[in-house]
Short mmCIF file of C-alpha atoms in Angstrom, two decimals:
data_model
loop_
_atom_site.label_atom_id
_atom_site.label_comp_id
_atom_site.label_asym_id
_atom_site.label_seq_id
_atom_site.Cartn_x
_atom_site.Cartn_y
_atom_site.Cartn_z
CA ALA A 1 -59.17 182.63 -85.85
CA GLN A 2 -56.48 180.01 -86.03
CA SER A 3 -56.15 176.32 -85.31
CA VAL A 4 -53.80 173.40 -85.87
CA THR A 5 -54.57 169.76 -86.57
CA GLN A 6 -51.94 167.07 -86.25
CA LEU A 7 -52.91 163.83 -87.93
CA GLY A 8 -51.97 160.83 -85.83
CA SER A 9 -51.38 161.05 -82.11
CA HIS A 10 -48.77 158.26 -82.29
CA VAL A 11 -46.27 157.35 -84.99
CA SER A 12 -43.94 154.36 -84.90
CA VAL A 13 -40.89 154.26 -87.17
CA SER A 14 -37.88 152.00 -87.49
CA GLU A 15 -34.43 153.41 -86.90
CA GLY A 16 -33.11 154.70 -90.22
CA ALA A 17 -36.56 155.08 -91.76
CA LEU A 18 -38.27 158.28 -92.87
CA VAL A 19 -40.09 160.29 -90.23
CA LEU A 20 -43.19 162.14 -91.47
CA LEU A 21 -45.40 164.10 -89.09
CA ARG A 22 -48.44 165.82 -90.53
CA CYS A 23 -49.71 169.26 -89.60
CA ASN A 24 -52.56 171.24 -91.15
CA TYR A 25 -53.43 174.74 -90.05
CA SER A 26 -56.28 177.17 -90.32
CA SER A 27 -55.55 180.87 -90.32
CA SER A 28 -57.45 183.90 -91.56
CA VAL A 29 -54.22 185.71 -92.44
CA PRO A 30 -50.73 184.54 -93.49
CA PRO A 31 -49.43 182.56 -90.56
CA TYR A 32 -46.17 181.92 -88.85
CA LEU A 33 -45.71 178.20 -88.24
CA PHE A 34 -43.56 176.32 -85.78
CA TRP A 35 -42.57 172.81 -84.81
CA TYR A 36 -41.57 172.13 -81.20
CA VAL A 37 -40.20 168.93 -79.67
CA GLN A 38 -40.78 167.78 -76.09
CA TYR A 39 -38.64 165.10 -74.49
CA PRO A 40 -39.99 163.29 -71.40
CA ASN A 41 -40.27 165.52 -68.34
CA GLN A 42 -38.87 168.50 -70.20
CA GLY A 43 -40.21 171.71 -71.67
CA LEU A 44 -40.72 172.40 -75.35
CA GLN A 45 -37.78 173.16 -77.63
CA LEU A 46 -38.06 174.88 -81.00
CA LEU A 47 -37.17 172.64 -83.95
CA LEU A 48 -37.87 175.10 -86.77
CA LYS A 49 -40.12 177.94 -87.85
CA TYR A 50 -41.67 179.34 -91.03
CA THR A 51 -41.78 183.12 -91.22
CA SER A 52 -42.84 183.83 -94.83
CA ALA A 53 -39.38 183.50 -96.34
CA ALA A 54 -38.34 180.19 -97.91
CA THR A 55 -41.12 177.62 -97.97
CA LEU A 56 -38.70 174.77 -97.17
CA VAL A 57 -37.38 175.29 -93.68
CA LYS A 58 -34.48 173.42 -92.16
CA GLY A 59 -34.23 172.96 -88.43
CA ILE A 60 -32.12 171.29 -85.82
CA ASN A 61 -31.34 167.57 -85.60
CA GLY A 62 -31.84 167.01 -89.35
CA PHE A 63 -35.53 167.94 -89.42
CA GLU A 64 -37.15 170.05 -92.10
CA ALA A 65 -40.66 171.19 -92.96
CA GLU A 66 -42.32 172.54 -96.08
CA PHE A 67 -44.99 175.23 -96.06
CA LYS A 68 -47.66 174.52 -98.67
CA LYS A 69 -50.22 177.31 -98.78
CA SER A 70 -52.51 175.51 -101.26
CA GLU A 71 -52.76 172.56 -98.89
CA THR A 72 -52.61 174.62 -95.67
CA SER A 73 -49.97 172.18 -94.49
CA PHE A 74 -46.63 172.30 -92.71
CA HIS A 75 -45.50 168.67 -92.49
CA LEU A 76 -42.31 167.77 -90.64
CA THR A 77 -39.85 165.25 -92.06
CA LYS A 78 -36.51 163.66 -91.29
CA PRO A 79 -34.93 161.28 -93.82
CA SER A 80 -33.48 158.84 -91.30
CA ALA A 81 -34.84 158.35 -87.79
CA HIS A 82 -32.51 158.01 -84.84
CA MET A 83 -33.33 156.54 -81.46
CA SER A 84 -32.86 159.98 -79.93
CA ASP A 85 -35.79 161.28 -82.01
CA ALA A 86 -38.25 159.51 -79.72
CA ALA A 87 -40.26 162.37 -78.26
CA GLU A 88 -43.51 164.28 -78.68
CA TYR A 89 -43.76 166.82 -81.47
CA PHE A 90 -46.07 169.81 -81.57
CA CYS A 91 -47.04 171.98 -84.50
CA ALA A 92 -48.06 175.54 -83.67
CA VAL A 93 -49.41 178.62 -85.47
CA LYS A 94 -49.49 182.31 -84.71
CA ASN A 95 -50.68 185.38 -86.59
CA LEU A 96 -51.27 189.06 -85.99
CA ALA A 97 -55.04 188.73 -86.29
CA ALA A 98 -55.00 186.44 -83.25
CA GLY A 99 -52.85 188.82 -81.26
CA ASN A 100 -49.70 186.85 -82.00
CA LYS A 101 -50.96 184.11 -79.69
CA LEU A 102 -49.24 180.76 -80.25
CA THR A 103 -51.79 177.97 -80.70
CA PHE A 104 -50.61 174.35 -80.50
CA GLY A 105 -51.85 171.17 -82.09
CA GLY A 106 -52.55 168.08 -80.01
CA GLY A 107 -49.11 166.60 -80.56
CA THR A 108 -47.70 163.44 -82.14
CA ARG A 109 -45.69 161.00 -80.08
CA VAL A 110 -42.89 159.32 -82.03
CA LEU A 111 -41.62 155.88 -81.12
CA VAL A 112 -38.41 154.70 -82.78
CA LYS A 113 -37.90 150.96 -83.05
CA PRO A 114 -34.39 149.51 -83.25
CA GLU B 1 -27.47 182.10 -70.75
CA ALA B 2 -29.82 180.80 -68.08
CA GLY B 3 -33.12 179.39 -69.28
CA VAL B 4 -36.63 179.77 -67.94
CA ALA B 5 -36.74 178.57 -64.33
CA GLN B 6 -39.83 177.04 -62.77
CA SER B 7 -40.62 175.63 -59.35
CA PRO B 8 -41.71 173.35 -57.92
CA ARG B 9 -41.18 170.61 -60.53
CA TYR B 10 -43.78 168.36 -58.94
CA LYS B 11 -46.70 168.98 -56.60
CA ILE B 12 -49.38 166.66 -55.26
CA ILE B 13 -52.38 168.14 -53.47
CA GLU B 14 -55.91 167.16 -52.60
CA LYS B 15 -58.90 168.76 -54.28
CA ARG B 16 -60.00 172.05 -52.79
CA GLN B 17 -56.47 172.81 -51.63
CA SER B 18 -54.43 175.66 -53.08
CA VAL B 19 -51.14 175.65 -54.95
CA ALA B 20 -48.76 178.22 -56.39
CA PHE B 21 -46.19 177.94 -59.15
CA TRP B 22 -43.31 180.29 -59.74
CA CYS B 23 -41.55 181.25 -62.95
CA ASN B 24 -38.45 183.30 -63.64
CA PRO B 25 -38.10 184.10 -67.37
CA ILE B 26 -34.94 184.63 -69.35
CA SER B 27 -33.34 187.94 -68.49
CA GLY B 28 -34.57 190.73 -70.74
CA HIS B 29 -37.63 188.88 -72.03
CA ALA B 30 -40.60 191.21 -71.86
CA THR B 31 -43.28 188.65 -72.60
CA LEU B 32 -44.19 185.81 -70.26
CA TYR B 33 -46.72 183.04 -70.85
CA TRP B 34 -48.36 180.38 -68.71
CA TYR B 35 -49.59 177.30 -70.55
CA GLN B 36 -51.56 174.33 -69.23
CA GLN B 37 -50.70 170.95 -70.76
CA ILE B 38 -53.10 168.16 -69.88
CA LEU B 39 -51.79 164.64 -70.49
CA GLY B 40 -52.12 163.71 -74.15
CA GLN B 41 -52.93 167.23 -75.32
CA GLY B 42 -51.06 170.21 -76.66
CA PRO B 43 -50.31 173.19 -74.42
CA LYS B 44 -53.15 175.66 -73.95
CA LEU B 45 -52.42 179.31 -73.23
CA LEU B 46 -53.76 180.45 -69.85
CA ILE B 47 -52.34 183.95 -69.65
CA GLN B 48 -49.85 186.18 -71.44
CA PHE B 49 -48.04 189.15 -69.87
CA GLN B 50 -46.22 191.97 -71.62
CA ASN B 51 -43.93 193.37 -68.93
CA ASN B 52 -46.30 193.55 -65.94
CA GLY B 53 -49.52 193.98 -67.94
CA VAL B 54 -51.93 191.26 -69.04
CA VAL B 55 -52.20 190.87 -72.83
CA ASP B 56 -54.49 187.84 -72.97
CA ASP B 57 -56.22 185.94 -70.18
CA SER B 58 -59.26 184.83 -72.13
CA GLN B 59 -58.73 181.14 -71.32
CA LEU B 60 -57.85 181.57 -67.66
CA PRO B 61 -60.56 180.14 -65.34
CA LYS B 62 -60.69 183.29 -63.24
CA ASP B 63 -62.91 181.81 -60.55
CA ARG B 64 -60.03 179.65 -59.37
CA PHE B 65 -56.86 180.67 -61.24
CA SER B 66 -54.90 183.86 -60.76
CA ALA B 67 -51.53 185.06 -61.98
CA GLU B 68 -49.38 188.07 -61.40
CA ARG B 69 -46.14 189.58 -62.62
CA LEU B 70 -45.79 192.52 -60.32
CA LYS B 71 -42.35 193.83 -61.26
CA GLY B 72 -42.36 192.67 -64.86
CA VAL B 73 -39.89 189.91 -64.21
CA ASP B 74 -40.88 186.72 -62.39
CA SER B 75 -44.45 185.49 -62.17
CA THR B 76 -46.67 183.39 -59.93
CA LEU B 77 -49.64 181.27 -61.01
CA LYS B 78 -52.07 180.27 -58.27
CA ILE B 79 -54.93 177.79 -58.19
CA GLN B 80 -57.46 178.02 -55.38
CA PRO B 81 -59.36 175.79 -54.86
CA ALA B 82 -57.95 173.03 -57.04
CA LYS B 83 -60.16 170.55 -58.89
CA LEU B 84 -59.31 167.09 -60.18
CA GLU B 85 -59.33 168.39 -63.76
CA ASP B 86 -56.52 170.81 -62.93
CA SER B 87 -54.06 167.90 -62.95
CA ALA B 88 -51.63 168.92 -65.68
CA VAL B 89 -48.19 170.28 -66.39
CA TYR B 90 -48.00 174.05 -66.10
CA LEU B 91 -45.46 175.44 -68.51
CA CYS B 92 -43.97 178.89 -68.31
CA ALA B 93 -42.42 180.45 -71.41
CA SER B 94 -40.87 183.77 -72.29
CA SER B 95 -39.98 185.70 -75.42
CA LEU B 96 -38.31 189.00 -76.21
CA ARG B 97 -41.54 190.75 -77.25
CA THR B 98 -44.83 190.00 -78.85
CA SER B 99 -46.14 193.14 -80.49
CA GLY B 100 -45.82 193.91 -84.16
CA HIS B 101 -46.50 191.86 -87.27
CA SER B 102 -42.82 191.34 -87.89
CA ASN B 103 -42.33 189.58 -84.59
CA THR B 104 -41.79 185.88 -85.09
CA GLY B 105 -40.16 185.61 -81.71
CA GLU B 106 -39.38 182.20 -80.43
CA LEU B 107 -40.87 181.12 -77.13
CA PHE B 108 -38.43 179.59 -74.66
CA PHE B 109 -40.04 177.10 -72.29
CA GLY B 110 -39.21 176.02 -68.79
CA GLU B 111 -39.30 172.36 -67.76
CA GLY B 112 -42.77 172.73 -66.30
CA SER B 113 -44.48 172.10 -62.98
CA ARG B 114 -46.43 168.87 -62.84
CA LEU B 115 -49.55 169.09 -60.67
CA THR B 116 -51.48 166.06 -59.46
CA VAL B 117 -54.81 166.72 -57.74
CA LEU B 118 -56.17 163.76 -55.75
#
């Protein structure tokens, strides 16, 4: 079985401030983890993924995430928010035991204040 | 490279009517997915195809939803009859393949078809 919990359905940050989006997962076997971003009226776009190599993963648009097995977490960060980062962000997990099915969290909507 | 194409982008119907959504995946992608995204929630997998075979349809409400991928390329998702709770965005995605532990294949998503049931 696998599941994803994203803490906080809405996050508001000031432009230039740190963005921190929290994701905790549950997986019976070593997981693959993903962060996707969804802009209004668009599909989902992959930001980054963890595939059992380096635990600190760098993605597009200055985002990065760190896999922490002991905490079952995969939090997403960006040092300095930009107005264009306003979107909804989804954490997702997949593993072989679940047939490689991609399971999404509920999402976190990010608002960037000028 | 062309992305995942979906149509229509928007559809408004009354309850008990039927609707169909079409998806054309990225060329060469063997795996195709249909997700349902209800407002304020994350996408939920409805059905997954590998070529023209169904891999997972455990969360597809089979009394009213059906999907096919007859030639292993494009796919159609149908709802008949629609209920109010079917109002959602239906996302199609594709990936190169899904089998094998080493596959960490990225899913590429279309822009979605937004359904409103009145």
